[in-house]
Coordinates of C-alpha atoms and ligand atoms in Angstrom, one line a residue:
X1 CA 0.0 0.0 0.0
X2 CA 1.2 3.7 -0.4
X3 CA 2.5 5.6 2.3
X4 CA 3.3 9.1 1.4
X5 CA 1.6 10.9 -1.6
X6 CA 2.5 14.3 -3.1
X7 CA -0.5 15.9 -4.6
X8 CA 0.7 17.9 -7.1
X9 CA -2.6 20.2 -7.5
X10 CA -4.4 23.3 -5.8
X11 CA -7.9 24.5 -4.3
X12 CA -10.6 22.3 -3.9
X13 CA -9.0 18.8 -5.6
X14 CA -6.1 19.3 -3.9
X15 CA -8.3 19.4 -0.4
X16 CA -10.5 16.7 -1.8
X17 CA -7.5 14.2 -2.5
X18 CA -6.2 14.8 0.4
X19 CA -9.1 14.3 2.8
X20 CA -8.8 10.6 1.2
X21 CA -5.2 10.5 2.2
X22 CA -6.1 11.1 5.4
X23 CA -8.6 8.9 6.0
X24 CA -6.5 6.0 4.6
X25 CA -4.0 7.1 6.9
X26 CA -2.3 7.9 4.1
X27 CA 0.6 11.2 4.6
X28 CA 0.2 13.7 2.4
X29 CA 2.8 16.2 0.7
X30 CA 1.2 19.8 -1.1
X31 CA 2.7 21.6 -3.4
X32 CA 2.4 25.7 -3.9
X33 CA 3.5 28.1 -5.7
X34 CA 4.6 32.0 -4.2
X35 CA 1.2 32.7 -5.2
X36 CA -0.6 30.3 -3.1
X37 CA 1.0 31.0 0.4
X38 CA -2.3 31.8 2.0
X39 CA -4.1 29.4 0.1
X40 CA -6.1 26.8 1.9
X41 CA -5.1 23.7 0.5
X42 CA -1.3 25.2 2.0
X43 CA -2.9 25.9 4.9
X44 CA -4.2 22.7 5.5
X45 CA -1.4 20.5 4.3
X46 CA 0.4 18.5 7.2
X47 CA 3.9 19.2 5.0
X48 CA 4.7 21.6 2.1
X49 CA 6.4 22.5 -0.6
X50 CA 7.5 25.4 -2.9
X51 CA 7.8 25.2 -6.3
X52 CA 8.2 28.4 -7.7
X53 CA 6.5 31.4 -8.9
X54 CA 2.8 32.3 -9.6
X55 CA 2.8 31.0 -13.4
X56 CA 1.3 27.5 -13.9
X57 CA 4.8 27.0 -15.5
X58 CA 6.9 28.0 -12.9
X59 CA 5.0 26.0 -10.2
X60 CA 2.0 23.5 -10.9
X61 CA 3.3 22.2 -14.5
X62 CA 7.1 22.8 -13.1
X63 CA 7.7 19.2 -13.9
X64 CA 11.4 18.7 -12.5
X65 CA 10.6 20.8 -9.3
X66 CA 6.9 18.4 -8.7
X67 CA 9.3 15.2 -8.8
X68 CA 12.4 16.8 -6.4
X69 CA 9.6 18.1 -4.0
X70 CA 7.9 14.0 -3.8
X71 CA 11.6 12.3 -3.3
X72 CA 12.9 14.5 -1.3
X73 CA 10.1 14.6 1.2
X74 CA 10.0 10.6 0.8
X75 CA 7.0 9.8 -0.9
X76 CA 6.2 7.1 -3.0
X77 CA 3.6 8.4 -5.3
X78 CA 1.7 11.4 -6.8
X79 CA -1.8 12.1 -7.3
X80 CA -2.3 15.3 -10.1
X81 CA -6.2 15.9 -9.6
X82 CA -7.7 17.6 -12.9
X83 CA -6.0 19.8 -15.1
X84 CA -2.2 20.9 -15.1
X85 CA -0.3 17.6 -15.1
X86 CA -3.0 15.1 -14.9
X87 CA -3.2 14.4 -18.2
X88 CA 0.5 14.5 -19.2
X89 CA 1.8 11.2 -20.6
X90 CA 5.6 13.0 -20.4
X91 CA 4.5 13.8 -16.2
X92 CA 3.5 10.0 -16.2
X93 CA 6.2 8.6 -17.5
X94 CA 9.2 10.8 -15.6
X95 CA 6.9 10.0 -12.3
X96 CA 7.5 6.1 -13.3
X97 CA 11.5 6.8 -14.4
X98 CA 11.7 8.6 -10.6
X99 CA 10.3 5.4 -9.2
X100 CA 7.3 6.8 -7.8
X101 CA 3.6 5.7 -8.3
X102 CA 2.1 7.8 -11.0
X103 CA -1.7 7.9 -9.7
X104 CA -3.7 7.6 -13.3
X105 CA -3.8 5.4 -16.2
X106 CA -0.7 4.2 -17.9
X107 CA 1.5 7.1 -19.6
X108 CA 0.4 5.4 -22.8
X109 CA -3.1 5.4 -22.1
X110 CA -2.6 8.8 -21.6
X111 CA -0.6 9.3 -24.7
X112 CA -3.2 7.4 -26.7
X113 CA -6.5 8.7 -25.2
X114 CA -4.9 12.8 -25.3
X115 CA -4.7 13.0 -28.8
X116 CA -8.5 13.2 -29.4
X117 CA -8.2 12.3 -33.0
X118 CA -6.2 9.0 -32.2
X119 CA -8.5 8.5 -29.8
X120 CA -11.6 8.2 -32.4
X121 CA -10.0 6.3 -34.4
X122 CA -8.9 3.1 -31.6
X123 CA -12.7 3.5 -30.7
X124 CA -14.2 3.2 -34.1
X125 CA -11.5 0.4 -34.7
X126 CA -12.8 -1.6 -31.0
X127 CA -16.4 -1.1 -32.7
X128 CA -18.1 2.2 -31.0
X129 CA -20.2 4.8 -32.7
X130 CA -18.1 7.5 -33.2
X131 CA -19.2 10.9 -34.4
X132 CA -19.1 11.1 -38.5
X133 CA -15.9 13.0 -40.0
X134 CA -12.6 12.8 -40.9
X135 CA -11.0 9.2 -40.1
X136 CA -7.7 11.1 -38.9
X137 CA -6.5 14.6 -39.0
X138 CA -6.9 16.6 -41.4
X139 CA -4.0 16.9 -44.1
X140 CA -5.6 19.2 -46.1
X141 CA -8.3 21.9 -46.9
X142 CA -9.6 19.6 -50.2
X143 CA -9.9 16.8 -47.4
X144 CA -11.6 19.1 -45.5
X145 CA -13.9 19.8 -47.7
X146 CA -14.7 16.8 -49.1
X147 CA -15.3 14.5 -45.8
X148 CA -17.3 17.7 -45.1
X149 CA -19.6 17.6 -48.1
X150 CA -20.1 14.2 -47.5
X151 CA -21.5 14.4 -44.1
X152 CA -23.2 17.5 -44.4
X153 CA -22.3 20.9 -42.8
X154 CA -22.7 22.2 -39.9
X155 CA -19.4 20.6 -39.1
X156 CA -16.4 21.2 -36.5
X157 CA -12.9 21.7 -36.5
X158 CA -11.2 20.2 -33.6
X159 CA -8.0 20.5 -32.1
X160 CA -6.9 16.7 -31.6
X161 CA -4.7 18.1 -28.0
X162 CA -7.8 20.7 -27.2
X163 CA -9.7 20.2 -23.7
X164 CA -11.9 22.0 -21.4
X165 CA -14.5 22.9 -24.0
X166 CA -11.4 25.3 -25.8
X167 CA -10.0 24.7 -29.1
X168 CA -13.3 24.2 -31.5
X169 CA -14.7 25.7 -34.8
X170 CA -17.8 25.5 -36.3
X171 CA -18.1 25.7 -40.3
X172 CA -21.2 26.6 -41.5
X173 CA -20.7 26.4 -45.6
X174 CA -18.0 25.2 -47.7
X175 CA -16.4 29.0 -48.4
X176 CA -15.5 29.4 -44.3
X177 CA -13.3 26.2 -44.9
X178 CA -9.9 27.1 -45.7
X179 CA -9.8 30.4 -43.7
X180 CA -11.6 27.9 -40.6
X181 CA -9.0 25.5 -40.9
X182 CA -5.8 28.0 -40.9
X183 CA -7.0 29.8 -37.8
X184 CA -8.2 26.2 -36.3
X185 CA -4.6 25.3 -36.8
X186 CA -2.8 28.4 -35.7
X187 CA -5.1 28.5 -32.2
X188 CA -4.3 24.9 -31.6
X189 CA -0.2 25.4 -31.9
X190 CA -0.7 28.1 -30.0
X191 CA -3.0 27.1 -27.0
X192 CA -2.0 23.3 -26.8
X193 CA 1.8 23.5 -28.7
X194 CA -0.4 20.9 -31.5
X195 CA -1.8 22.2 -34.6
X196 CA -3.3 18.7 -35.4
X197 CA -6.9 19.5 -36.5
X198 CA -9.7 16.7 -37.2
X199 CA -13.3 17.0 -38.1
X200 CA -16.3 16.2 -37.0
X201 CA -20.1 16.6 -37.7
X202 CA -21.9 19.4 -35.6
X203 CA -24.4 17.2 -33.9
X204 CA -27.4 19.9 -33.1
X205 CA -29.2 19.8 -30.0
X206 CA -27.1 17.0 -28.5
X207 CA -27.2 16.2 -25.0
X208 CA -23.7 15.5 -23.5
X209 CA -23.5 12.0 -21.6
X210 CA -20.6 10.8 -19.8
X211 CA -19.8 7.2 -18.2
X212 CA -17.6 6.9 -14.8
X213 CA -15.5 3.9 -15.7
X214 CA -12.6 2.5 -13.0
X215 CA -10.5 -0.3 -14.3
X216 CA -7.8 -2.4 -11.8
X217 CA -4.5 -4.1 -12.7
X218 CA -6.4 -7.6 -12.6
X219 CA -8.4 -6.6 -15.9
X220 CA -11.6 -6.1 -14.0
X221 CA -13.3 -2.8 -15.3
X222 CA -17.3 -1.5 -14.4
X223 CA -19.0 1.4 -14.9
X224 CA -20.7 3.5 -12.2
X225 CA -24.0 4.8 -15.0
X226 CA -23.5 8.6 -16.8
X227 CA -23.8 11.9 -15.9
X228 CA -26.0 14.3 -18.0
X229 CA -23.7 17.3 -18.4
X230 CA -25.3 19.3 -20.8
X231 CA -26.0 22.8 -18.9
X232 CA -22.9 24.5 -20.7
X233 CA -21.6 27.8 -21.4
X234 CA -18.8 27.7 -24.0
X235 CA -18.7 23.9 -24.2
X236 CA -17.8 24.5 -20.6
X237 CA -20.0 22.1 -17.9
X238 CA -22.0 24.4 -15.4
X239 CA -24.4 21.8 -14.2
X240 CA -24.2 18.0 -13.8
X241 CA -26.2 15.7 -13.0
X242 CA -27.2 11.8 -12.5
X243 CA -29.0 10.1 -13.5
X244 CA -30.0 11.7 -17.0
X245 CA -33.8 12.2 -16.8
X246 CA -34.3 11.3 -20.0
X247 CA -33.1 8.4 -21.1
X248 CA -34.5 4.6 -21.3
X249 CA -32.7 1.9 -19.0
X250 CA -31.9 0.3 -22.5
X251 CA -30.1 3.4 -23.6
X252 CA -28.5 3.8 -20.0
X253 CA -27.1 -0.1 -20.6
X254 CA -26.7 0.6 -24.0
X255 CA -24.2 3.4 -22.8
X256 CA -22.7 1.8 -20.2
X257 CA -21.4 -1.4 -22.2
X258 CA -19.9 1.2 -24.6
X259 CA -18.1 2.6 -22.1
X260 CA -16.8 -0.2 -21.1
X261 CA -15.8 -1.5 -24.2
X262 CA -14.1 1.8 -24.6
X263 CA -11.7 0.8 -21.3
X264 CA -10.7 -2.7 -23.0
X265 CA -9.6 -1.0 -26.2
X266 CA -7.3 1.4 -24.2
X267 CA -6.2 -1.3 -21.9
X268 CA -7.5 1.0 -18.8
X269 CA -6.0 1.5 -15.6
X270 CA -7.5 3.7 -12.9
X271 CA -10.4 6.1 -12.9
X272 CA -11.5 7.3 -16.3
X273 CA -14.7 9.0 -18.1
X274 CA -16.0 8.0 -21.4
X275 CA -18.0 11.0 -22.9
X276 CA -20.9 10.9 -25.4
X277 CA -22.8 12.9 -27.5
X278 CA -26.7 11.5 -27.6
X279 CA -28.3 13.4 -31.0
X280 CA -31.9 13.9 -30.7
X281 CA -32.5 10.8 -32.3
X282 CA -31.3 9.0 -29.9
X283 CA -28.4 7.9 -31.7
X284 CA -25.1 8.0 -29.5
X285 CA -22.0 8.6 -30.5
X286 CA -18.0 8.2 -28.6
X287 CA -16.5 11.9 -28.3
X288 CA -13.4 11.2 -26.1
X289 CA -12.5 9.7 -22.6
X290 CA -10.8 12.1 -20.0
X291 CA -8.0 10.0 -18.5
X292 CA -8.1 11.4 -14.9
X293 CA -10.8 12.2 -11.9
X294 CA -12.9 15.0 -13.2
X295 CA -14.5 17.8 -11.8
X296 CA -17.8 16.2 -11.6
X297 CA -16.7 13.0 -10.1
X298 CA -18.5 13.8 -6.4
X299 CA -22.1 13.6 -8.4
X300 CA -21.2 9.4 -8.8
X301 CA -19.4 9.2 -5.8
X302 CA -22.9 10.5 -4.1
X303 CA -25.4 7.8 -5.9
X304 CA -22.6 4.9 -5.6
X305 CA -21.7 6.0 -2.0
X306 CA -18.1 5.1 -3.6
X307 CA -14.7 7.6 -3.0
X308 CA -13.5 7.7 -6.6
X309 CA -9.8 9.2 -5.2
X310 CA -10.0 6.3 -2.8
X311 CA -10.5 3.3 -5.4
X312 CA -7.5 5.2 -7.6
X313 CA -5.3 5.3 -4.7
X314 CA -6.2 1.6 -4.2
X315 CA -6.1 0.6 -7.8
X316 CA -2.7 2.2 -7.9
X317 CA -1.8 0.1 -5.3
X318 CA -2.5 -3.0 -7.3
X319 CA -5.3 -3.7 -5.2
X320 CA -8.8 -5.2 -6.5
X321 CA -11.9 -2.9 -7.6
X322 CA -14.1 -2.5 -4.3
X323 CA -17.1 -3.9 -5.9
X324 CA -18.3 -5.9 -9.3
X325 CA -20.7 -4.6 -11.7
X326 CA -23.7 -6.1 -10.1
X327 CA -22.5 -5.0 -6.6
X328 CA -22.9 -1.0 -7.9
X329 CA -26.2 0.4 -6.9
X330 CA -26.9 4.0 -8.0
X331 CA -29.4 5.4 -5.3
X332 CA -31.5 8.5 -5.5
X333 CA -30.5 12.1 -8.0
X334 CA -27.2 14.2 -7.5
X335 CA -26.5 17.3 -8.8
X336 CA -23.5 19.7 -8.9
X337 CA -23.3 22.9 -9.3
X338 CA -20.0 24.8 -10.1
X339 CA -19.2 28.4 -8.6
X340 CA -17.2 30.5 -10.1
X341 CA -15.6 33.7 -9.7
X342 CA -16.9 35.4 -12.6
X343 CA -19.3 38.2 -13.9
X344 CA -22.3 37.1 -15.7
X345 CA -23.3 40.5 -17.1
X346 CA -19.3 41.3 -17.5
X347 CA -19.5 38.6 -20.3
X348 CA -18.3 36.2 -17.8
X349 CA -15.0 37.7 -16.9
X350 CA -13.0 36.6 -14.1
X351 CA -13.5 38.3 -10.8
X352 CA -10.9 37.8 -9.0
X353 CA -10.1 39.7 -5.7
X354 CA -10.4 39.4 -1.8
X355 CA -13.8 37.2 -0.5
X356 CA -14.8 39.2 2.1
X357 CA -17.0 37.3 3.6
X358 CA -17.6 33.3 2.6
X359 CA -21.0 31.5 3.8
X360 CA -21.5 27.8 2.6
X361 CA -24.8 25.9 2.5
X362 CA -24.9 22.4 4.6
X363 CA -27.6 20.4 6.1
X364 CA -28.7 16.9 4.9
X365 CA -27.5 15.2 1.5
X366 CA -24.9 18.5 1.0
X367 CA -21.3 18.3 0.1
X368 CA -19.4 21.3 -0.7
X369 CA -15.6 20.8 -1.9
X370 CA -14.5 24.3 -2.1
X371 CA -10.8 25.9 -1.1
X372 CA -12.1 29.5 -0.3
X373 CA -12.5 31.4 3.3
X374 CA -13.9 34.4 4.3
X375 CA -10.9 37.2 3.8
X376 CA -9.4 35.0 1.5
X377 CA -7.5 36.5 -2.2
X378 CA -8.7 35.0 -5.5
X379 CA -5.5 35.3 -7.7
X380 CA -6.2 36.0 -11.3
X381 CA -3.4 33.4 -12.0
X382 CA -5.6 30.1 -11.8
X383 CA -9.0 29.0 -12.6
X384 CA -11.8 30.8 -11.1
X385 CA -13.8 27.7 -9.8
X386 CA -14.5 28.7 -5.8
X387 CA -16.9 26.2 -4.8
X388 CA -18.2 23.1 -5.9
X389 CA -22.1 22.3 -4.4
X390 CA -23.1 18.8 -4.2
X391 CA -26.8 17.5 -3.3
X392 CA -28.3 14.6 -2.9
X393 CA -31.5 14.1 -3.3
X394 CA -34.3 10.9 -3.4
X395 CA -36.3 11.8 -6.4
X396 CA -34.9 14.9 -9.3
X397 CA -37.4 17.0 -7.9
X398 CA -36.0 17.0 -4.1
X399 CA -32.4 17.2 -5.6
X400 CA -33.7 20.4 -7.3
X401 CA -35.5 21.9 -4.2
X402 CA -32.2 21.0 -2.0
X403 CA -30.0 22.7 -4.7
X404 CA -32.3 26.2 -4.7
X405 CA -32.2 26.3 -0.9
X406 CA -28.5 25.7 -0.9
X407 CA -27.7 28.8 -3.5
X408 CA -30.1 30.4 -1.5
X409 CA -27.9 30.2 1.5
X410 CA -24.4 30.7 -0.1
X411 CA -22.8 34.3 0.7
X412 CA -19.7 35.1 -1.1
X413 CA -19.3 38.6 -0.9
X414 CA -16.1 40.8 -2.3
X415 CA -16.4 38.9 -5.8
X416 CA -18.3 38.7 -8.4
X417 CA -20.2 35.0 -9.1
X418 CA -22.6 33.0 -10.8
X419 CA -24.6 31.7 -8.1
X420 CA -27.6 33.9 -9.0
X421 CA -27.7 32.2 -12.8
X422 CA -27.5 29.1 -11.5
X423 CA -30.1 30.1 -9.1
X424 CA -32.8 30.7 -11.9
X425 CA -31.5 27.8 -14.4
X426 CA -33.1 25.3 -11.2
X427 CA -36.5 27.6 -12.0
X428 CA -36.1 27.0 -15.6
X429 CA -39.4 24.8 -17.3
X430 CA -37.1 22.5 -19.5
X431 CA -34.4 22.5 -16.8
X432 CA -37.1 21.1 -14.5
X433 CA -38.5 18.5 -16.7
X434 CA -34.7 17.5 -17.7
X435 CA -35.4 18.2 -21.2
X436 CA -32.1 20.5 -22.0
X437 CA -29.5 19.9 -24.4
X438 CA -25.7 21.6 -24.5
X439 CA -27.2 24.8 -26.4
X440 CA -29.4 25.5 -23.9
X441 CA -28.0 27.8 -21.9
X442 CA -26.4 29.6 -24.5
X443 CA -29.6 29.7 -26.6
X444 CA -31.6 31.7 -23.5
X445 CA -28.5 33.4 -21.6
X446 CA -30.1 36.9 -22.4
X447 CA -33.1 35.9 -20.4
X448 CA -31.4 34.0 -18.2
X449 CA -29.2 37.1 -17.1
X450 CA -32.1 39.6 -16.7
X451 CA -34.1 37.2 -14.2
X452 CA -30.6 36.7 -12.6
X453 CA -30.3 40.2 -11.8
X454 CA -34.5 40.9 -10.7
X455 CA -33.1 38.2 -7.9
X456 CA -30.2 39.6 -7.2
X457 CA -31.2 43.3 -6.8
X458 CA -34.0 42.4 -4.5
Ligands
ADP1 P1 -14.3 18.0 -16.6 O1 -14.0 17.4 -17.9 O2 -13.9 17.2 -15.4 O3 -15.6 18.7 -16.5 P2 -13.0 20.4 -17.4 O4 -13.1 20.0 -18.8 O5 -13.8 21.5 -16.9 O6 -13.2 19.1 -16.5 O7 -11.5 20.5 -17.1 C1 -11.0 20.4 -15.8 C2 -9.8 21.3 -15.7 O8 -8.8 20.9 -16.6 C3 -10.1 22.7 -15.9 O9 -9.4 23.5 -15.1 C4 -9.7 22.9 -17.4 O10 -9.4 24.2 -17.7 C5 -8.5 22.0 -17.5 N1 -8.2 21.3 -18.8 C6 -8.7 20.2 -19.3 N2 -8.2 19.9 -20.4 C7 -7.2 20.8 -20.7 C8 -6.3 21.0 -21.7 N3 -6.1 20.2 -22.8 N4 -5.5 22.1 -21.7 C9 -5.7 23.0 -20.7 N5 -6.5 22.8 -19.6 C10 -7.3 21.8 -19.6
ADP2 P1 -13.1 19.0 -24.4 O1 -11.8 18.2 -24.6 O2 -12.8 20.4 -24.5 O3 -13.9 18.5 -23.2 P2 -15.0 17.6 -26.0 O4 -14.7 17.0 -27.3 O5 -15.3 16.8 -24.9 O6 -13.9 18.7 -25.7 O7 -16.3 18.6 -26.3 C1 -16.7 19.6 -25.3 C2 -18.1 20.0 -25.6 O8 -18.3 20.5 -26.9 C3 -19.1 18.8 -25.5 O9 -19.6 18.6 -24.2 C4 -20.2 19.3 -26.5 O10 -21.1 20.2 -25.8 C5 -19.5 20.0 -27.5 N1 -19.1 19.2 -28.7 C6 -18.0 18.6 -29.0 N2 -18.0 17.9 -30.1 C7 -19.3 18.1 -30.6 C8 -20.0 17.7 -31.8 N3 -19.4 16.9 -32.7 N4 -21.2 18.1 -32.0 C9 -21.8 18.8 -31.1 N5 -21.3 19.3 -30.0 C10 -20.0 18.9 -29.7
MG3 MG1 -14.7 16.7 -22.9

């Protein structure tokens, strides 16, 4: 079993993996950088470390400085939460070359599963649905062109390295191709140091479905059923819940083989997510599998009653899954909401600054994994995710009611956030009935806004 884990992360995952820790009696290492001095998860941490300056660079990707911090504190493995270096193949492998335990999927799962394109293609090859387009990138505007007449516009450019909802273009008509594609190109060197592009058809009015999938080193894999994440703002998740309201228990099954399916091709290790597109028709289609513990991972961990960061620590371990496929029970509707430091009717800018005063919601069937305090500084440096809310509820409808009260009680004052547009989506007809798809919020934002600020002025 491990002993001593750096977790190379900040805010609220950082705290969340290391709550685990603890409870496994498990030590823990942090890691901050200059910026982060007063930051909780520093705060909190037992023992830590330094790693440079403010810039993700300098400190949380600071690859060489991550390693030196776990061996010379003596720990034997690292957990990298979501974002920065979770989904690094290179972080996995030097992790593995130090002789620690990386805590994720196998650096070539990683390799294999990050490049979205490659990632299509092994999961058309193992025999899943995979949206219609190009078989591989894109090698030239003709090709372009002609995969995109075939399958009919609207269509999307894709940036095969791109994640968290940046790095996509939609075409409309044939004459916004070549122009499309060079910028497509040119954003995704620049963003993710990758200009491979691929294409894929613009499915309209699709609901995003994803599938929890954990896999051990004795070849067992299960899946834990999907979360609906389809309440988006620039392909970005606001609201996620499970299960999905909509669909049939065929469907659900249906999806859930798939995703399993999807974990044998890539010879899966660890906690994982297998993300769908459903069209209207009720067609599904593979989009791509996000190779560490995501955001929205407390929503399953809720209806399973199973820690997530627990069963990777354990599975990194070499130890057995926790339960089999029949054991998993999903019990009762979760939904998360995700708070953010931003300014709705400031286009959704970032607010940072100090919080001068911090009130979370609790009571029964709440979680809230948050890193924030009251007189606490939001850097502009990082993401501007303060809080996530958590609820548990035995039918939708009492998940919903729990979630309105808890907005109702949060006070984060000194910032600006998005708890009052959140606040209305819950009052929302279609949000109610579960009939939303990704365009959703987009589509009514105008409206949306103007009954977030009658509540707020009040
Ligand atoms: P989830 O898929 O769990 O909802 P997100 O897509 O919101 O998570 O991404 C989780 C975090 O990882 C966010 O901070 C996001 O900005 C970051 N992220 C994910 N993929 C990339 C990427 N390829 N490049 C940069 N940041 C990324
Ligand atoms: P990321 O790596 O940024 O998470 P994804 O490929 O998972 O990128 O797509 C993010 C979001 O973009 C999806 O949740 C969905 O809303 C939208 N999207 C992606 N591909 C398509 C598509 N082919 N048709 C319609 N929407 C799409
Ligand atoms: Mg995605």
């Amino acid at each position: 079993m491990l002993k001593k884990i750096l977790i190379a992360n900040r805010g609220e995952i950082a705290i969340r993996v290391m709550r685990t820790c603890r409870e496994m009696g498990i030590e823990t290492v942090m890691v901050f950088s200059t910026a982060d001095r007063e930051a909780l998860h520093t705060q909190l941490a037992a023992e830590a470390v330094c790693i440079g300056g403010p810039r993700p660079e300098a400190s949380y990707l600071n690859m060489p400085g991550i390693l030196q911090a776990a061996l010379s504190t003596g720990c034997d493995a690292i957990h990298p939460g979501y974002g920065f270096l979770a989904e690094s193949a290179e972080f996995a492998e030097l992790t593995d070359a130090a002789g620690l335990t990386f805590i994720g999927p196998r650096a070539e799962t990683i390799r294999q599963l990050g490049d979205k394109a490659n990632a299509r293609q092994l999961m058309s090859e193992a025999g899943l649905q995979t949206i219609p387009g190009s078989p591989g990138l894109l090698s030239s505007v003709e090709e372009a062109l002609s995969v995109a007449d075939e399958i009919g516009y609207p269509v999307l450019l894709k940036a095969t390295a791109g994640g968290g909802g940046r790095g996509m273009r939609r075409i409309d008509k044939p004459e916004e191709m070549e122009e499309g594609l060079q910028s497509a190109r040119r954003e995704a060197k620049l963003g993710f140091g990758d200009e491979g592009v691929y294409l894929e058809k613009l499915i309209l009015n699709p609901k995003h479905l994803e599938i929890q999938i954990l896999a051990d080193s004795h070849g067992e894999i299960i899946q834990l059923g999907e979360r609906d994440c389809s309440l988006q703002r620039k392909r970005q998740k606001m609201i996620e819940e499970s299960p999905c309201s909509l669909i049939s228990d065929d469907l659900r099954h249906q999806l859930g083989e798939a995703a399993i399916q999807a974990g044998r091709a890539a010879n899966y290790l660890g906690a994982g997510t297998v993300e769908f597109i459903l069209a209207p028709t009720g067609e599904f289609y593979f989009m791509e599998v996000n190779t560490r513990i995501q955001v929205e991972h407390p929503v399953t961990e809720v209806l399973t009653g199973l820690d997530l960061v627990r069963e990777q620590i354990r599975i990194a371990s070499g130890a057995k899954l926790a339960m089999t496929q029949a054991e998993v029970k999903l019990r009762g509707h979760a939904i998360e909401c995700r708070i953010n430091a931003e300014s709705p009717t400031n286009g959704f800018r970032p607010s940072p600054g100090r919080i001068e005063q911090f009130n979370l919601p609790g009571g029964f069937s709440v979680r809230v994994d948050s890193a924030m305090y009251s007189g606490c500084e939001i850097t502009p440096h990082y993401d501007s995710l303060i809080a996530k809310l958590i609820v548990h509820g035995s039918s939708r409808r009492d998940a919903i009611r729990r979630m309105r009260r808890c907005l109702e009680e949060m006070i984060v004052d000194g910032v600006d956030t998005n708890v009052g547009l959140l606040y209305v989506l819950l009052f929302e007809n279609d949000v109610i009935r579960g009939d939303y798809d990704t365009d959703y919020v987009e589509d009514n934002m105008e409206q949306l806004l103007k009954y977030a600020s009658l509540m707020e002025s009040e």
